[in-house]
Coordinates of C-alpha atoms in Angstrom, one line a residue:
M1 CA -7.1 -29.6 17.4
P2 CA -3.3 -29.0 18.3
A3 CA -1.2 -32.1 16.8
K4 CA -0.6 -35.0 19.3
K5 CA 3.1 -34.7 21.2
P6 CA 5.5 -37.3 20.1
S7 CA 6.0 -39.6 23.0
L8 CA 9.3 -40.5 24.9
I9 CA 8.7 -44.0 24.3
G10 CA 8.4 -43.5 20.6
G11 CA 11.9 -41.7 20.7
A12 CA 13.3 -44.3 22.6
L13 CA 11.9 -47.1 20.6
L14 CA 13.4 -45.2 17.2
I15 CA 17.1 -45.1 18.8
A16 CA 16.4 -48.9 20.0
G17 CA 15.6 -49.8 16.3
T18 CA 18.5 -47.7 14.7
V19 CA 20.9 -49.1 17.3
I20 CA 20.0 -52.9 17.3
G21 CA 21.3 -54.0 13.4
A22 CA 21.6 -57.4 12.3
G23 CA 25.3 -56.4 13.1
M24 CA 24.6 -57.5 16.5
F25 CA 25.1 -61.2 15.3
A26 CA 28.8 -60.3 14.8
N27 CA 29.2 -59.2 18.6
P28 CA 29.9 -62.7 20.1
T29 CA 32.2 -63.4 17.3
A30 CA 34.0 -60.4 17.6
T31 CA 34.3 -60.5 21.5
S32 CA 35.0 -64.6 21.3
G33 CA 38.9 -63.5 22.4
I34 CA 37.9 -61.4 25.5
W35 CA 35.2 -63.8 26.2
F36 CA 32.3 -62.7 28.7
I37 CA 33.5 -60.6 31.2
G38 CA 35.9 -58.7 28.8
S39 CA 32.7 -58.2 26.6
L40 CA 30.5 -56.8 29.3
A41 CA 33.3 -54.3 29.9
V42 CA 33.8 -53.6 26.0
L43 CA 29.8 -53.3 26.0
V44 CA 29.4 -50.8 28.7
Y45 CA 32.2 -48.8 27.9
T46 CA 31.3 -48.3 24.4
W47 CA 27.6 -47.5 25.2
F48 CA 28.9 -44.7 27.9
S49 CA 30.9 -43.2 25.7
M50 CA 28.5 -43.2 22.5
L51 CA 25.8 -42.2 24.4
S52 CA 27.7 -39.4 26.1
G53 CA 28.7 -38.1 22.5
G54 CA 25.2 -38.4 21.1
L55 CA 24.4 -36.1 24.3
M56 CA 27.6 -33.7 23.5
I57 CA 25.5 -33.5 20.0
L58 CA 22.4 -32.6 21.7
E59 CA 23.7 -29.8 23.8
V60 CA 25.6 -28.2 20.8
N61 CA 22.3 -28.5 19.0
T62 CA 20.2 -26.8 21.2
H63 CA 22.1 -23.5 20.1
Y64 CA 21.1 -23.7 16.7
P65 CA 17.9 -23.0 15.0
Y66 CA 15.0 -25.8 14.1
G67 CA 16.3 -28.3 11.7
S68 CA 19.9 -27.5 12.2
S69 CA 22.3 -30.5 11.5
F70 CA 25.9 -31.7 11.3
D71 CA 26.5 -29.5 8.2
T72 CA 25.4 -26.2 10.3
M73 CA 27.1 -26.8 13.7
V74 CA 30.5 -28.2 12.6
K75 CA 30.7 -25.5 10.1
D76 CA 30.2 -22.6 12.2
L77 CA 32.1 -24.1 15.5
L78 CA 35.0 -26.3 13.7
G79 CA 35.5 -24.1 10.8
K80 CA 35.2 -25.6 6.8
G81 CA 38.3 -27.9 7.0
W82 CA 36.4 -30.0 9.8
N83 CA 33.1 -29.9 8.2
I84 CA 34.5 -31.3 4.9
V85 CA 36.0 -34.5 6.9
N86 CA 33.0 -35.0 9.1
G87 CA 30.7 -34.7 6.0
L88 CA 32.7 -37.3 4.2
A89 CA 32.7 -39.4 7.4
V90 CA 29.1 -39.0 7.8
A91 CA 28.1 -39.5 4.0
F92 CA 30.4 -42.7 4.0
V93 CA 28.8 -44.4 7.1
L94 CA 25.3 -43.5 6.2
Y95 CA 25.3 -44.1 2.3
L96 CA 27.2 -47.3 3.3
L97 CA 24.5 -48.6 5.8
T98 CA 21.7 -47.3 3.6
Y99 CA 23.5 -49.5 0.8
A100 CA 23.9 -52.4 2.8
Y101 CA 20.4 -52.4 4.3
I102 CA 18.8 -52.4 0.8
F103 CA 21.0 -55.4 -0.6
V104 CA 20.3 -57.7 2.4
G105 CA 16.8 -56.4 3.2
G106 CA 16.0 -56.5 -0.8
N107 CA 17.1 -60.0 -0.4
L108 CA 15.1 -61.4 2.6
T109 CA 12.4 -59.4 0.7
A110 CA 12.7 -61.0 -2.5
Q111 CA 12.8 -64.6 -1.1
A112 CA 9.6 -63.9 1.4
V113 CA 7.5 -62.5 -2.1
G114 CA 8.9 -65.8 -3.9
S115 CA 7.6 -68.0 -1.2
L116 CA 4.4 -66.3 -1.3
S117 CA 4.1 -66.4 -4.9
A118 CA 5.4 -69.9 -5.4
S119 CA 7.8 -68.5 -8.1
E120 CA 11.5 -67.2 -7.4
Q121 CA 11.9 -63.6 -7.4
P122 CA 15.0 -61.5 -8.8
L123 CA 16.9 -59.6 -6.5
Y124 CA 16.3 -56.4 -7.7
V125 CA 12.3 -56.6 -7.2
G126 CA 13.1 -57.4 -3.4
Q127 CA 15.2 -54.5 -3.3
L128 CA 13.0 -52.1 -5.3
L129 CA 10.3 -53.0 -2.8
F130 CA 12.2 -52.9 0.4
T131 CA 13.2 -49.3 -0.5
A132 CA 10.0 -48.2 -1.9
V133 CA 7.8 -49.2 1.6
F134 CA 10.5 -48.1 4.0
A135 CA 11.8 -45.0 2.1
G136 CA 8.1 -43.7 1.7
C137 CA 8.0 -43.8 5.9
V138 CA 10.9 -41.4 5.8
W139 CA 9.9 -39.2 2.9
L140 CA 6.3 -38.9 4.5
S141 CA 7.1 -38.0 8.0
A142 CA 9.2 -38.5 10.9
R143 CA 6.2 -39.6 13.2
L144 CA 5.2 -42.0 11.2
V145 CA 9.2 -43.7 11.1
D146 CA 8.3 -43.8 15.1
R147 CA 4.9 -45.6 14.8
V148 CA 6.6 -48.0 12.2
A149 CA 10.2 -48.8 14.3
S150 CA 8.0 -48.8 17.5
V151 CA 5.9 -52.1 15.8
L152 CA 9.2 -53.5 14.3
L153 CA 11.4 -53.2 17.6
G154 CA 8.3 -54.6 19.7
G155 CA 8.3 -57.6 17.2
M156 CA 12.2 -58.0 17.2
I157 CA 12.0 -58.6 21.2
I158 CA 9.4 -60.9 20.8
A159 CA 11.6 -62.9 18.2
F160 CA 14.7 -62.5 20.0
L161 CA 12.9 -63.8 23.4
W162 CA 11.5 -66.4 21.6
A163 CA 14.3 -67.7 19.9
T164 CA 17.0 -67.3 22.6
G165 CA 14.7 -68.4 25.9
G166 CA 15.7 -71.9 26.0
L167 CA 19.5 -70.8 25.6
L168 CA 19.2 -68.3 28.3
G169 CA 17.8 -71.0 30.4
S170 CA 20.4 -73.6 29.9
V171 CA 23.6 -71.0 30.4
Q172 CA 26.4 -72.8 32.2
V173 CA 28.3 -70.7 34.5
P174 CA 31.6 -72.7 33.8
V175 CA 31.3 -72.1 30.1
L176 CA 30.6 -68.7 30.2
L177 CA 33.3 -67.6 33.0
D178 CA 35.6 -70.2 30.7
H179 CA 36.6 -72.6 33.7
T180 CA 38.2 -75.0 31.3
A181 CA 40.5 -72.8 29.8
P182 CA 44.4 -73.1 30.5
A183 CA 45.8 -71.5 33.3
D184 CA 48.0 -69.4 30.8
A185 CA 44.9 -68.3 28.5
A186 CA 45.4 -64.9 27.4
Y187 CA 42.0 -62.8 26.8
W188 CA 42.6 -58.8 26.7
I189 CA 45.2 -59.1 24.0
Y190 CA 42.0 -59.3 21.8
I191 CA 40.5 -56.2 22.3
A192 CA 41.6 -54.5 19.2
A193 CA 39.0 -56.5 17.1
A194 CA 36.1 -56.1 19.5
L195 CA 36.4 -52.3 20.1
P196 CA 35.3 -51.0 16.2
V197 CA 32.4 -53.9 16.5
C198 CA 30.9 -52.9 19.5
L199 CA 31.3 -49.4 18.3
A200 CA 29.5 -49.9 15.2
S201 CA 26.8 -51.6 17.5
F202 CA 25.7 -48.6 19.1
G203 CA 25.6 -45.7 16.1
F204 CA 22.6 -43.6 16.7
H205 CA 24.3 -40.1 16.2
G206 CA 23.0 -39.6 12.8
N207 CA 19.2 -39.3 14.7
V208 CA 20.1 -36.7 17.5
S209 CA 19.0 -33.9 15.3
S210 CA 16.4 -35.4 13.7
L211 CA 15.2 -36.2 17.1
L212 CA 15.5 -32.9 18.5
K213 CA 13.5 -31.3 15.5
Y214 CA 10.7 -33.9 15.9
F215 CA 10.3 -33.1 19.6
Q216 CA 10.0 -29.7 18.8
H217 CA 13.5 -28.6 20.6
D218 CA 12.7 -30.4 23.7
A219 CA 15.9 -31.3 24.7
P220 CA 15.3 -33.0 28.1
K221 CA 12.9 -35.4 26.1
V222 CA 15.5 -36.0 23.7
A223 CA 18.1 -37.0 26.1
K224 CA 15.8 -39.2 28.2
A225 CA 14.9 -41.1 24.8
L226 CA 18.8 -41.5 24.0
W227 CA 19.0 -43.0 27.4
L228 CA 16.2 -45.3 27.4
G229 CA 17.0 -46.3 23.8
T230 CA 20.4 -47.0 24.3
L231 CA 20.0 -49.1 27.5
I232 CA 17.2 -51.3 25.5
A233 CA 19.9 -52.0 23.1
L234 CA 22.5 -52.5 25.6
A235 CA 20.3 -54.8 27.5
I236 CA 19.5 -57.4 24.3
Y237 CA 23.1 -57.2 23.5
V238 CA 23.9 -58.5 26.9
L239 CA 21.4 -61.1 26.7
W240 CA 22.7 -62.1 23.5
Q241 CA 26.1 -62.4 24.5
L242 CA 25.1 -64.6 27.8
A243 CA 22.7 -67.0 25.6
V244 CA 25.6 -67.6 23.0
Q245 CA 28.8 -67.5 25.3
G246 CA 27.1 -69.2 28.2
N247 CA 26.1 -72.5 25.9
L248 CA 28.8 -72.3 23.4
P249 CA 32.3 -73.0 24.8
R250 CA 35.1 -70.6 23.8
S251 CA 37.2 -73.3 22.6
A252 CA 34.8 -74.6 20.1
F253 CA 34.2 -71.2 18.4
A254 CA 37.0 -71.5 15.6
P255 CA 34.1 -72.8 13.1
V256 CA 31.8 -69.7 13.5
I257 CA 35.2 -67.5 13.4
A258 CA 36.1 -68.9 10.2
A259 CA 32.7 -68.3 8.8
D260 CA 32.9 -64.6 10.0
G261 CA 30.1 -65.0 12.3
D262 CA 27.8 -66.6 10.1
V263 CA 24.3 -67.1 12.2
G264 CA 23.6 -70.6 10.5
V265 CA 27.4 -71.7 11.2
L266 CA 26.7 -70.6 14.8
I267 CA 23.2 -72.2 15.2
E268 CA 24.7 -75.5 14.1
N269 CA 27.4 -75.1 16.6
L270 CA 25.1 -74.4 19.4
A271 CA 22.8 -77.4 18.6
K272 CA 25.9 -79.5 19.8
Y273 CA 25.6 -78.3 23.2
V274 CA 22.1 -77.4 23.5
Q275 CA 18.6 -78.0 21.9
V276 CA 18.1 -75.2 19.3
G277 CA 14.6 -76.0 17.9
A278 CA 13.3 -73.2 15.3
M279 CA 15.8 -70.9 16.7
G280 CA 17.3 -70.5 12.7
K281 CA 13.9 -69.3 11.6
I282 CA 12.8 -67.0 14.3
L283 CA 16.4 -65.4 14.2
S284 CA 15.7 -64.7 10.7
F285 CA 12.3 -62.6 11.0
F286 CA 14.5 -60.9 13.8
A287 CA 17.3 -60.2 11.4
Y288 CA 14.4 -58.3 8.9
M289 CA 13.2 -56.7 11.8
A290 CA 16.4 -55.3 12.5
I291 CA 17.2 -54.4 9.0
A292 CA 14.0 -52.5 8.5
S293 CA 14.4 -50.7 11.7
S294 CA 18.2 -49.8 11.4
F295 CA 17.1 -48.8 7.7
L296 CA 14.4 -46.4 8.9
G297 CA 16.9 -44.6 11.7
V298 CA 19.7 -44.3 9.6
T299 CA 17.8 -43.1 6.7
L300 CA 15.8 -40.4 8.8
G301 CA 19.4 -39.4 10.1
L302 CA 20.6 -39.1 6.5
F303 CA 17.5 -37.3 5.2
D304 CA 17.5 -34.6 7.9
Y305 CA 21.4 -34.3 7.3
L306 CA 21.1 -33.6 3.4
A307 CA 18.1 -31.2 4.2
D308 CA 20.0 -28.9 6.5
M309 CA 23.3 -29.2 3.9
F310 CA 21.2 -28.1 0.7
K311 CA 18.9 -25.9 2.4
F312 CA 15.9 -27.8 1.2
A313 CA 12.5 -26.8 2.9
D314 CA 10.4 -29.0 5.1
D315 CA 7.5 -29.1 2.4
F316 CA 6.2 -31.6 -0.5
A317 CA 8.9 -30.3 -3.0
G318 CA 11.5 -30.0 -0.5
R319 CA 11.0 -33.2 1.1
T320 CA 10.6 -35.2 -2.3
K321 CA 14.0 -33.6 -3.6
T322 CA 15.7 -34.5 -0.2
A323 CA 14.0 -38.3 -0.9
A324 CA 15.6 -38.4 -3.9
I325 CA 19.4 -37.7 -3.3
T326 CA 18.9 -39.8 -0.1
F327 CA 17.7 -42.9 -1.4
L328 CA 18.5 -43.0 -5.3
P329 CA 22.0 -43.0 -5.1
P330 CA 22.6 -46.2 -3.1
L331 CA 19.5 -47.9 -4.5
L332 CA 21.2 -47.3 -7.9
L333 CA 24.7 -48.8 -6.5
C334 CA 23.0 -51.4 -5.1
L335 CA 20.9 -52.6 -8.5
W336 CA 24.7 -52.0 -10.3
L337 CA 26.9 -53.5 -8.1
P338 CA 25.0 -55.5 -5.7
T339 CA 28.2 -56.8 -3.3
G340 CA 30.5 -53.8 -3.7
F341 CA 29.9 -53.0 0.0
V342 CA 31.7 -55.9 1.1
T343 CA 35.2 -54.2 1.4
A344 CA 34.3 -51.0 2.5
I345 CA 32.2 -52.0 5.1
G346 CA 35.5 -52.5 7.1
Y347 CA 35.9 -49.2 7.7
V348 CA 32.7 -48.1 8.8
G349 CA 33.7 -48.3 12.5
L350 CA 36.8 -45.6 11.8
A351 CA 34.5 -43.2 9.6
A352 CA 32.2 -43.4 12.4
A353 CA 34.6 -43.2 15.2
V354 CA 35.2 -39.3 13.6
W355 CA 31.9 -38.3 13.5
T356 CA 30.2 -40.1 17.0
S357 CA 33.2 -39.4 19.5
I358 CA 36.2 -37.1 17.9
V359 CA 34.0 -34.2 16.3
P360 CA 31.3 -34.1 19.0
A361 CA 33.9 -33.5 21.8
M362 CA 35.7 -30.7 20.0
M363 CA 32.4 -29.3 18.9
L364 CA 31.0 -29.2 22.7
Y365 CA 34.3 -27.8 23.5
K366 CA 34.0 -24.7 21.2
A367 CA 30.1 -24.5 21.6
R368 CA 30.8 -23.8 25.4
K369 CA 33.3 -21.0 24.8
K370 CA 31.1 -19.5 22.3
F371 CA 27.8 -19.7 23.7
G372 CA 28.2 -20.5 27.7
T373 CA 26.0 -22.8 29.2
S374 CA 22.7 -23.8 27.4
D375 CA 19.2 -23.0 28.9
N376 CA 17.9 -25.9 27.3
Y377 CA 20.2 -29.1 28.0
R378 CA 23.7 -29.3 29.2
V379 CA 25.4 -32.8 29.4
Y380 CA 26.8 -34.2 32.5
G381 CA 30.5 -33.6 33.2
G382 CA 33.1 -31.0 32.3
V383 CA 36.4 -31.1 30.2
W384 CA 36.9 -34.9 31.7
L385 CA 34.1 -36.4 29.6
M386 CA 35.2 -34.5 26.6
V387 CA 38.7 -36.0 27.0
W388 CA 37.0 -39.1 27.4
V389 CA 34.9 -39.3 24.6
F390 CA 37.7 -38.0 22.4
V391 CA 40.0 -40.5 23.6
F392 CA 37.6 -43.3 22.8
G393 CA 37.3 -42.2 19.3
V394 CA 41.2 -42.3 18.8
V395 CA 41.6 -45.5 20.5
N396 CA 39.0 -47.0 18.3
I397 CA 40.5 -45.8 15.0
A398 CA 43.9 -47.2 16.3
A399 CA 42.0 -50.7 17.1
Q400 CA 40.4 -50.7 13.2
L401 CA 43.9 -49.5 11.8
L402 CA 45.7 -52.1 13.6
S403 CA 43.3 -55.2 13.2
Q404 CA 43.0 -54.3 9.3
W405 CA 46.7 -54.3 9.2
G406 CA 47.1 -57.5 11.1
W407 CA 49.4 -55.7 13.6
V408 CA 47.5 -57.3 16.8
P409 CA 46.7 -60.6 17.7
V410 CA 43.6 -62.4 16.2
F411 CA 41.4 -64.9 18.2
K412 CA 40.8 -68.0 16.3
G413 CA 39.4 -70.5 18.7

């Protein structure tokens, strides 16, 4: 019997699960300076720009053989120099995220195993167990990743609505629109802090080639999955902004900002204005599923990128070799240096802007000159869209650097 074709919903949920990580908890804090209306504008701007960058990668990818990924495309279109720059940016972001997810997911797994066994478990037990289970899914097949990610995202949506239902029902428009702010209150001067965090909240570009391979080069179907998956993520982000910034006044955000957006501190301060009930425990379930889902999506993209780079076959031996170089380096580094990612993770947005915006725009320009119009798929827009996405990447790099160097205003509540 012929193999069942992958479903559009499954692909969309894989993208949504990759995009919605535990990092979404940072969004209300990062956007507290520009507040709700500003955060909506930045989220929609970022969503459109990141989606467009992903669709550019998709169009370019249709000109290359089955299984081709960034390494093949960038080397052919932009040359070895850009391929090295892009390769370093891709490896930095995807390996660092894998490392961070193993650390956080492993910690939560160790706590869960400890509570079930009534004995405290060391961190490395949780890290090994978390990696073995979810890395095993990626090693086995993209179809299994699709199924597991769909279950995880379903659980995430239920947990999210359960946790925030009360908050959404108690949103106060004066709080949401910051009516009590002084007449001279500034908002847009704080946009530089918001942009890189929102960019990092819409990362899925490492999965475009994986989805095209999974959907057997049905590019229009992949495009629909990217649209639907990113729109699901955008809807959840907007609801989360609404739930938090519609109940906790902007003037009361100082303790949350001081704690770098810690969820526990956020809930503690929300409790002063609205009933939160078991929100903390439910959000911990949400966070675990978000971490696991993002781990699957990120590492599937890294897995296929490395397979393309090293030309490993898509058989048992080839997938085993690819899995080894995908998962062993971040796992071993996490076991040896469990919190080493804290300093580097601040630069994820900067590196991600290179291969999610700047390189896709340049590749599409070169691909249309070299190949002409793709018969399989053509992204909307012309040169104006390439310029838009390229500038989006440059603006985010500038915002990241200015924020890191302390050259832009910082909202402190």
